[in-house]
Tab-separated table of C-alpha atoms and ligand atoms in Angstrom:
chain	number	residue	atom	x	y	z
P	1	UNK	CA	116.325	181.960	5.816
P	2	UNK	CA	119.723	182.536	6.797
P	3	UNK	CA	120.691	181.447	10.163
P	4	UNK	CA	123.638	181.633	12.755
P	5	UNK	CA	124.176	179.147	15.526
P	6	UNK	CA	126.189	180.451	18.336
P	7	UNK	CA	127.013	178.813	21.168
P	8	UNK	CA	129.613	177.014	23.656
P	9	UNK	CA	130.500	173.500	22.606
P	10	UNK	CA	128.056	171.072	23.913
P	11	UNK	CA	125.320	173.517	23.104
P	12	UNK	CA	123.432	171.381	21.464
P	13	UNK	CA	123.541	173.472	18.356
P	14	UNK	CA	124.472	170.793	16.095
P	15	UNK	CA	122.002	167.910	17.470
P	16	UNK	CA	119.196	171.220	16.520
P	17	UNK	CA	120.536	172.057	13.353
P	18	UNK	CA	119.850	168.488	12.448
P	19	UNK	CA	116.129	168.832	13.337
P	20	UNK	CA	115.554	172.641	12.131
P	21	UNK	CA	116.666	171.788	8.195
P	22	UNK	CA	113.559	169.946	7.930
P	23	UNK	CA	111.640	172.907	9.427
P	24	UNK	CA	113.226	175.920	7.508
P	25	UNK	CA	114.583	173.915	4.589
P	26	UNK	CA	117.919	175.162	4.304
P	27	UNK	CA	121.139	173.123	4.443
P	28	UNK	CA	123.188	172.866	7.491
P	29	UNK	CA	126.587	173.969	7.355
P	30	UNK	CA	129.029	172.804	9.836
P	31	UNK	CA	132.272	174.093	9.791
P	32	UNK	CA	133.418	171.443	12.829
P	33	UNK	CA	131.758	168.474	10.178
P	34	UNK	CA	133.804	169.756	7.091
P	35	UNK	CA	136.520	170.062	9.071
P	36	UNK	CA	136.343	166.251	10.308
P	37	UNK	CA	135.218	164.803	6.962
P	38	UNK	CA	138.833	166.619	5.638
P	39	UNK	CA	140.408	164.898	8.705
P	40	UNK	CA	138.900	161.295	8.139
P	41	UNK	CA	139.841	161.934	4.185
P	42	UNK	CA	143.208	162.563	5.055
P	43	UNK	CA	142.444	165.917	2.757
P	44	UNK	CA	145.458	168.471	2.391
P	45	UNK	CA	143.738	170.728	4.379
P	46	UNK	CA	142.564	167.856	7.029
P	47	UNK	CA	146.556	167.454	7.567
P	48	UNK	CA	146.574	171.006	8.291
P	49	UNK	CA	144.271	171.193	10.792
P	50	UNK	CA	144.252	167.874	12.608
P	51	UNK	CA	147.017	168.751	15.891
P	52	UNK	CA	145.304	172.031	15.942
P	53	UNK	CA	141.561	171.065	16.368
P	54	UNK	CA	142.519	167.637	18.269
P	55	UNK	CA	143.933	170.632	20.862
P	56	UNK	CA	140.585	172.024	21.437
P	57	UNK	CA	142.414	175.360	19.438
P	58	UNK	CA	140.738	177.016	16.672
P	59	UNK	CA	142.042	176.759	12.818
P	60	UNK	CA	143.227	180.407	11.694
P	61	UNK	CA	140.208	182.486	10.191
P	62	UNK	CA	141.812	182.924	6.913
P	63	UNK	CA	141.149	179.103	6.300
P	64	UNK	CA	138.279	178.932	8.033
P	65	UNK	CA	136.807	182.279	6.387
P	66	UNK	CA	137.715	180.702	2.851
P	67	UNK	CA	135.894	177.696	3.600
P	68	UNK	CA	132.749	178.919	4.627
P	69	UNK	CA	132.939	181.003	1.377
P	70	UNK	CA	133.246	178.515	-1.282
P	71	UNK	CA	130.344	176.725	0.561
P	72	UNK	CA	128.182	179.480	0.695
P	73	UNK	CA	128.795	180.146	-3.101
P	74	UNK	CA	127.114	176.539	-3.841
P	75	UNK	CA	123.582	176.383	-5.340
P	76	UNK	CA	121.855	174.982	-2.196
P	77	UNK	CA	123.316	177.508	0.125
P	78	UNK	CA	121.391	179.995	-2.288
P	79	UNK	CA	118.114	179.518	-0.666
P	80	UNK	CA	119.987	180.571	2.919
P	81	UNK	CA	121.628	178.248	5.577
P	82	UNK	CA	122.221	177.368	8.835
P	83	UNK	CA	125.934	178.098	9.944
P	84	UNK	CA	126.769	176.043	13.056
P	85	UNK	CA	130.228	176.510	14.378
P	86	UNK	CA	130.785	180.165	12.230
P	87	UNK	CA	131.856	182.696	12.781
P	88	UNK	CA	133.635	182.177	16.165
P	89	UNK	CA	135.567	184.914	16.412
P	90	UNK	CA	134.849	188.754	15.657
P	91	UNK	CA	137.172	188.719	12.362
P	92	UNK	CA	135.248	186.061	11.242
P	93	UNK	CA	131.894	187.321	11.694
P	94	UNK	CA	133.019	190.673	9.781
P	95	UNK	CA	134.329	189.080	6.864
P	96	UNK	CA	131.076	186.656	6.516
P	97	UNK	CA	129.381	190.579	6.293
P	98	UNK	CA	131.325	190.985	3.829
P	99	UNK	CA	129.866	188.375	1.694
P	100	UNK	CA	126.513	187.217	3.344
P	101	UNK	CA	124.223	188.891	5.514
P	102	UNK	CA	122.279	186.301	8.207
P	103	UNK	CA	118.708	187.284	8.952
P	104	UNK	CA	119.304	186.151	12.417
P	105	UNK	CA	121.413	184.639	15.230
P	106	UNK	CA	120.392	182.284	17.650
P	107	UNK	CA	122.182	182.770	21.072
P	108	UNK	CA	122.086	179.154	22.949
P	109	UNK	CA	122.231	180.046	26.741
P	110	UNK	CA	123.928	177.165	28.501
P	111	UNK	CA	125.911	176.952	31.912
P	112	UNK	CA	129.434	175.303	31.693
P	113	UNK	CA	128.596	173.039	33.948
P	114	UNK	CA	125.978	171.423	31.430
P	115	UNK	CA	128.570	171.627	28.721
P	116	UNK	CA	130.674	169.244	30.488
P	117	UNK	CA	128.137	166.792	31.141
P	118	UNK	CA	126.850	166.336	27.852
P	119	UNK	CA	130.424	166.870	25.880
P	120	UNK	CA	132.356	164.195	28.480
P	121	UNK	CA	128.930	161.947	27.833
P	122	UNK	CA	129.586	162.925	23.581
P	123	UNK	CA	129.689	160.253	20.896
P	124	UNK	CA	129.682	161.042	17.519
P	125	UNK	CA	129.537	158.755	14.188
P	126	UNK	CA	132.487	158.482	12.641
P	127	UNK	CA	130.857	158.239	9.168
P	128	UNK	CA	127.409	160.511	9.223
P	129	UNK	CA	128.810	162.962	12.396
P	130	UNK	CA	125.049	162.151	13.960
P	131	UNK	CA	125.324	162.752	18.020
P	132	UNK	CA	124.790	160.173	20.505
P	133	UNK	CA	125.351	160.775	24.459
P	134	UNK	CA	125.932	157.615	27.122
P	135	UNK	CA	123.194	158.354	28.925
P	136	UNK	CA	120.359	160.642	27.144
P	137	UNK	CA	120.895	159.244	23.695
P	138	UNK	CA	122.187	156.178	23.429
P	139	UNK	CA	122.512	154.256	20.006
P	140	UNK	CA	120.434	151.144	19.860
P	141	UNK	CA	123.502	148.829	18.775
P	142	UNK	CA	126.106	149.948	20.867
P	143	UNK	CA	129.046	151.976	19.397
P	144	UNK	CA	126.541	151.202	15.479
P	145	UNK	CA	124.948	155.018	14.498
P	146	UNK	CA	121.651	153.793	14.105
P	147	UNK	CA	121.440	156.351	10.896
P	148	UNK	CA	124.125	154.541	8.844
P	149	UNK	CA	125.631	151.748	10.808
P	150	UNK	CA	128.815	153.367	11.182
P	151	UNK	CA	131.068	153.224	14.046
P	152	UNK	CA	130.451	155.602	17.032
P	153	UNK	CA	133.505	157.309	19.111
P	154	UNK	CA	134.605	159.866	21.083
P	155	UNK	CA	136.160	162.801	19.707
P	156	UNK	CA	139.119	163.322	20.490
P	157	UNK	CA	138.219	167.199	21.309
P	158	UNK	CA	135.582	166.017	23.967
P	159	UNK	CA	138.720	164.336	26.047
P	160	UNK	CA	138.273	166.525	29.166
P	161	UNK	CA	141.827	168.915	28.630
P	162	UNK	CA	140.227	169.646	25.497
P	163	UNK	CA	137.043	170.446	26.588
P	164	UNK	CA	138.867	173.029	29.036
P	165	UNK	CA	140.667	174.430	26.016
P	166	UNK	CA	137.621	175.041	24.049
P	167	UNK	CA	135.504	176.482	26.438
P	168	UNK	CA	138.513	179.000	27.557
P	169	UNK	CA	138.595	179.297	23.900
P	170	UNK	CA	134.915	180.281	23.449
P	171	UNK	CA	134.886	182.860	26.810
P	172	UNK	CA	137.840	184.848	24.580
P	173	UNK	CA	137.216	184.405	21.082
P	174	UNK	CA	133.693	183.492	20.314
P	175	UNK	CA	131.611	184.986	23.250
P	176	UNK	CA	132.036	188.443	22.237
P	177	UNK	CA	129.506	187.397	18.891
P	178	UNK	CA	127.196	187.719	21.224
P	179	UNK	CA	127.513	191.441	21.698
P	180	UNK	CA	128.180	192.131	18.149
P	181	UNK	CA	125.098	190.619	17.100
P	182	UNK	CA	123.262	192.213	19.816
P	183	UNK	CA	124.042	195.788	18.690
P	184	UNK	CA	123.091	195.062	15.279
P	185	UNK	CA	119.534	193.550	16.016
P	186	UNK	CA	120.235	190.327	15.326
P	187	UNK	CA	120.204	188.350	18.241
P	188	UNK	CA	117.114	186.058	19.758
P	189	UNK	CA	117.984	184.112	22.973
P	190	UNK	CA	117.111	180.395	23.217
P	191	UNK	CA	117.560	178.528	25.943
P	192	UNK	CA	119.687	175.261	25.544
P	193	UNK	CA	119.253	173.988	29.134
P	194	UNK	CA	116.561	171.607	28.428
P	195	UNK	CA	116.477	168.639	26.120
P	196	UNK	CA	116.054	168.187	22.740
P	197	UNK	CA	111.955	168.322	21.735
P	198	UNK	CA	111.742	171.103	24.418
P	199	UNK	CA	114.801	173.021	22.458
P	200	UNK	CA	113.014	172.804	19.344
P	201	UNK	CA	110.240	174.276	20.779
P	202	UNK	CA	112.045	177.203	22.043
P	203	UNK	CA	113.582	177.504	18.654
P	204	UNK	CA	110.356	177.663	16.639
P	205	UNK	CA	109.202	180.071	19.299
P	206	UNK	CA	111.977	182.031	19.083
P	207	UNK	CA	111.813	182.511	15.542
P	208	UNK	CA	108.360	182.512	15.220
P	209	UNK	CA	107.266	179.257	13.300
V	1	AMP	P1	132.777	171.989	16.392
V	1	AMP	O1	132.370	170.681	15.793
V	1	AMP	O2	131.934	173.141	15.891
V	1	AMP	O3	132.861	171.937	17.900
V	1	AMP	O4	134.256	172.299	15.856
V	1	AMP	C1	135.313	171.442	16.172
V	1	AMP	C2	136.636	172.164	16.010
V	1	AMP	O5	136.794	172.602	14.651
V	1	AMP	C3	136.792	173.423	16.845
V	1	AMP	O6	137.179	173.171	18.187
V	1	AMP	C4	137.881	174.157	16.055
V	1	AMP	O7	139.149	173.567	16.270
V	1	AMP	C5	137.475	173.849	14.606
V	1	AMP	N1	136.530	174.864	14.114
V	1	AMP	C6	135.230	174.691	13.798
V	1	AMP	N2	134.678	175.839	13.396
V	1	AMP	C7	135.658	176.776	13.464
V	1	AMP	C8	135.728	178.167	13.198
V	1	AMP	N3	134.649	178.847	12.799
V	1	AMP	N4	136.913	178.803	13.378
V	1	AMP	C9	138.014	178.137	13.772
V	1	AMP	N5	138.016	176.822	14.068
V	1	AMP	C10	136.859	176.141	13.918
């Protein structure tokens, strides 16, 4: 199955994505992880796009399109995927037609004023990128992922003028996806409101698992 994840930051699409592999069996592919694993590996191309995504800015589509195509020419991603984080803008999305074609899109309906709570709340592990929040998911060691024991932080993209960047960001660039997708068919609705078990449910519903 070949799955798209769109959303506002603080969506919770990447805290689902983590639960729905072991449901459809795919792998997920995050283009915000790859992006941070470059970052933390001091990669050519994490020195590229470190000032830009620290900004709460997106990295140009060229490299971002590029990316997501080598990946999606590996033998796993064969089977299908689940994109989270791409496309995010409508260039994107038309040159992942070009070589892929998702059976489906998930839409995750969320206010802003959620987003803010949970992505001001956000901790992530430097190590594994597994999510944590202060209050609704707190590891059991603090600032220890209790995956891999590595050290849990805040990105620097979930400091608040950041988190006003990206969601300005997503109302421009990303949130007319939501129409493409629409218009070709593609589009199921889930609603991201509530927490995680109950999104899950919504999910399988939505698809119908
Ligand atoms: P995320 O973890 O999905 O919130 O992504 C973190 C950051 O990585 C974003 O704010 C962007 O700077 C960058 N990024 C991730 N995916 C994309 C994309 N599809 N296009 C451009 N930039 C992206």
């Amino acid at each position: 199955m070949k799955l798209i994840f769109l959303g506002p930051p603080g969506a919770g699409k990447g805290t689902l994505a983590a639960k729905a592999v072991d449901l459809v069996k795919v792998p997920h592919i995050s283009t915000g992880v790859i992006f941070r694993s470059a970052i933390a590996a001091q990669s050519p191309l994490g020195r590229k796009v470190k000032a830009i995504i620290d900004s709460g800015k997106l990295v140009d589509d060229d490299t971002t399109i590029e990316l997501v195509k080598e990946r999606l020419s590996q033998g796993d991603a064969q089977k299908g995927y689940i994109l989270d984080g791409f496309p995010r803008t409508i260039p994107q999305a038309e040159a992942l037609a070009e070589f892929s074609s998702a059976d489906k899109v998930l839409n995750f309906d969320i206010p802003d004023a959620k987003v803010l709570e949970r992505l001001s709340g956000r901790r992530v592990c430097k190590k594994c990128g597994a999510n944590y929040h202060v209050l609704f998911n707190k590891p059991k060691k603090e600032s220890l992922c209790d995956a891999c024991g590595g050290e849990v932080y805040i990105r620097e993209d979930d400091k608040e003028e950041a988190i006003r960047k990206r969601l300005e960001v997503y109302r421009d660039q990303t949130a007319p996806l939501i129409d493409f997708y629409r218009k070709k068919g593609l589009l199921l609705d889930v609603d991201a409101r509530p927490g995680t078990d109950e999104v899950v449910k919504n999910f399988k519903q939505a698809l119908g698992l």
